[in-house]
Backbone as numpy.savetxt, mean C-alpha at the origin, in Angstrom:
# Nx Ny Nz CAx CAy CAz Cx Cy Cz
1.91 -5.79 -13.07 1.92 -4.53 -12.36 2.87 -4.63 -11.18
3.18 -3.46 -10.65 4.06 -3.37 -9.49 3.24 -2.89 -8.29
3.34 -3.61 -7.19 2.57 -3.29 -6.00 3.48 -3.16 -4.79
3.07 -2.28 -3.86 3.68 -2.19 -2.53 2.56 -2.41 -1.53
2.72 -3.40 -0.66 1.72 -3.67 0.37 2.12 -2.98 1.66
1.20 -2.18 2.16 1.39 -1.51 3.44 1.39 -2.54 4.56
1.80 -2.13 5.75 1.81 -3.04 6.91 0.44 -3.64 7.19
-0.61 -2.94 6.81 -1.96 -3.43 7.09 -2.43 -4.50 6.10
-1.68 -4.71 5.05 -2.05 -5.72 4.05 -1.39 -7.05 4.41
-2.15 -8.11 4.36 -1.66 -9.42 4.77 -0.79 -10.08 3.71
0.10 -10.95 4.16 0.98 -11.68 3.25 0.22 -12.55 2.25
-0.96 -13.10 2.59 -1.69 -13.85 1.55 -2.00 -13.01 0.31
-2.19 -11.71 0.50 -2.42 -10.84 -0.66 -1.15 -10.76 -1.50
0.00 -10.64 -0.86 1.27 -10.60 -1.58 1.49 -11.89 -2.34
1.22 -13.00 -1.69 1.38 -14.29 -2.34 0.45 -14.43 -3.54
-0.80 -14.04 -3.37 -1.78 -14.11 -4.44 -1.35 -13.28 -5.65
-0.95 -12.03 -5.39 -0.53 -11.15 -6.49 0.74 -11.67 -7.16
1.66 -12.18 -6.38 2.89 -12.74 -6.95 2.60 -13.94 -7.84
1.70 -14.81 -7.41 1.34 -15.97 -8.21 0.70 -15.58 -9.54
0.09 -14.41 -9.57 -0.49 -13.90 -10.82 0.55 -13.24 -11.72
1.80 -13.19 -11.23 2.89 -12.66 -12.03 3.23 -11.20 -11.77
2.65 -10.62 -10.73 2.93 -9.23 -10.41 4.19 -9.10 -9.57
4.83 -7.95 -9.66 6.02 -7.64 -8.87 5.53 -7.02 -7.56
5.78 -7.69 -6.45 5.22 -7.28 -5.16 6.32 -7.10 -4.13
6.30 -5.95 -3.46 7.13 -5.73 -2.28 6.21 -5.36 -1.13
6.71 -5.51 0.09 5.91 -5.18 1.26 6.72 -4.32 2.22
6.03 -3.48 2.96 6.71 -2.68 3.98 7.32 -3.60 5.03
6.56 -4.60 5.45 7.02 -5.50 6.52 8.28 -6.25 6.12
8.33 -6.76 4.92 9.44 -7.61 4.49 10.60 -6.83 3.87
10.29 -5.76 3.13 11.30 -5.12 2.29 11.72 -3.71 2.72
11.08 -3.16 3.71 11.37 -1.77 4.12 11.37 -1.67 5.63
11.78 -0.52 6.12 11.77 -0.25 7.55 10.33 -0.19 8.03
10.01 -0.92 9.07 8.66 -0.91 9.62 8.41 0.36 10.42
7.15 0.62 10.63 6.69 1.74 11.45 7.10 3.10 10.87
7.18 3.20 9.55 7.40 4.51 8.94 6.04 5.15 8.73
6.02 6.47 8.64 4.74 7.15 8.54 4.10 6.96 7.16
2.82 7.22 7.10 2.06 6.96 5.89 2.54 7.78 4.69
2.94 9.02 4.92 3.43 9.85 3.83 4.70 9.24 3.21
5.56 8.68 4.05 6.79 8.03 3.56 6.45 6.75 2.79
5.47 5.99 3.27 5.04 4.79 2.55 4.54 5.16 1.16
3.73 6.20 1.09 3.21 6.65 -0.20 4.34 7.13 -1.11
5.33 7.80 -0.54 6.49 8.27 -1.32 7.29 7.08 -1.87
7.50 6.06 -1.05 8.22 4.87 -1.52 7.48 4.25 -2.70
6.17 4.08 -2.55 5.37 3.49 -3.64 5.49 4.34 -4.90
5.38 5.64 -4.76 5.46 6.53 -5.91 6.85 6.48 -6.55
7.89 6.57 -5.72 9.27 6.53 -6.24 9.58 5.22 -6.96
9.02 4.11 -6.47 9.26 2.80 -7.08 8.23 2.46 -8.16
7.35 3.43 -8.45 6.30 3.24 -9.47 5.42 2.04 -9.16
4.96 1.99 -7.90 4.13 0.89 -7.43 2.76 1.41 -7.00
1.75 0.58 -7.19 0.42 0.85 -6.66 0.44 0.39 -5.21
-0.03 1.25 -4.31 -0.06 0.92 -2.89 -1.34 0.15 -2.58
-1.20 -0.96 -1.85 -2.35 -1.76 -1.40 -2.40 -1.64 0.12
-3.55 -1.22 0.64 -3.68 -0.97 2.07 -5.13 -1.08 2.52
-5.35 -1.20 3.81 -6.69 -1.00 4.35 -6.68 0.14 5.36
-5.65 0.95 5.32 -5.50 2.12 6.18 -6.15 3.32 5.48
-7.26 3.77 6.01 -8.02 4.85 5.39 -7.33 6.20 5.44
-6.25 6.33 6.21 -5.50 7.58 6.26 -4.90 7.94 4.90
-4.66 6.94 4.06 -4.08 7.22 2.74 -5.04 8.00 1.86
-6.34 7.85 2.08 -7.32 8.63 1.31 -7.13 10.12 1.57
-6.87 10.50 2.81 -6.61 11.90 3.13 -5.34 12.40 2.47
-4.29 11.57 2.51 -3.03 11.99 1.91 -3.18 12.25 0.41
-3.98 11.43 -0.24 -4.15 11.56 -1.68 -5.16 12.65 -2.04
-6.33 12.60 -1.43 -7.40 13.51 -1.84 -7.36 14.87 -1.14
-7.07 14.89 0.15 -7.05 16.15 0.88 -5.76 16.92 0.68
-4.62 16.19 0.75 -3.32 16.85 0.67 -2.68 16.76 -0.71
-3.24 15.96 -1.59 -2.76 15.90 -2.97 -1.37 15.31 -3.15
-0.97 14.40 -2.26 0.36 13.80 -2.42 0.41 12.93 -3.68
1.56 12.91 -4.31 1.75 12.13 -5.54 1.65 10.64 -5.25
1.11 9.92 -6.22 0.97 8.48 -6.08 0.84 7.84 -7.46
1.02 6.54 -7.52 0.85 5.75 -8.74 -0.45 4.97 -8.69
-1.20 5.17 -7.63 -2.46 4.48 -7.42 -2.50 3.91 -6.03
-3.68 3.89 -5.46 -3.87 3.32 -4.13 -5.10 2.42 -4.19
-4.93 1.18 -3.79 -6.05 0.27 -3.65 -6.35 0.19 -2.16
-7.49 0.74 -1.79 -7.92 0.76 -0.39 -9.02 -0.26 -0.24
-8.75 -1.28 0.56 -9.76 -2.32 0.73 -10.27 -2.31 2.16
-11.50 -2.75 2.31 -12.11 -2.85 3.62 -12.72 -4.24 3.73
-12.41 -4.92 4.82 -12.89 -6.29 4.98 -14.25 -6.34 5.65
-14.82 -5.20 5.96 -16.17 -5.16 6.49 -16.29 -5.22 7.99
-15.21 -5.53 8.71 -15.30 -5.62 10.16 -14.57 -4.50 10.86
-13.93 -3.61 10.10 -13.25 -2.48 10.70 -14.25 -1.35 10.94
-14.01 -0.54 11.95 -14.82 0.65 12.16 -14.33 1.73 11.22
-15.22 2.29 10.46 -14.85 3.34 9.50 -15.14 4.69 10.07
């Protein structure tokens, strides 16, 4: 699979997915940092990548505003305030 890791996703996740044979890019390493969430989602969609993030704002972009996507994996590590 093809994945794009948002700035909130750690490099160990990228390493883990890459070791499993997935094609992984990250906002931090491969794109301009500090771009807005809608642009991050657009990059993932344009590159046919599933977005991996722990930023809950992406749920609004997908469900409330209906922005196009190839999939979003939203993870929570349990210590963030929701």
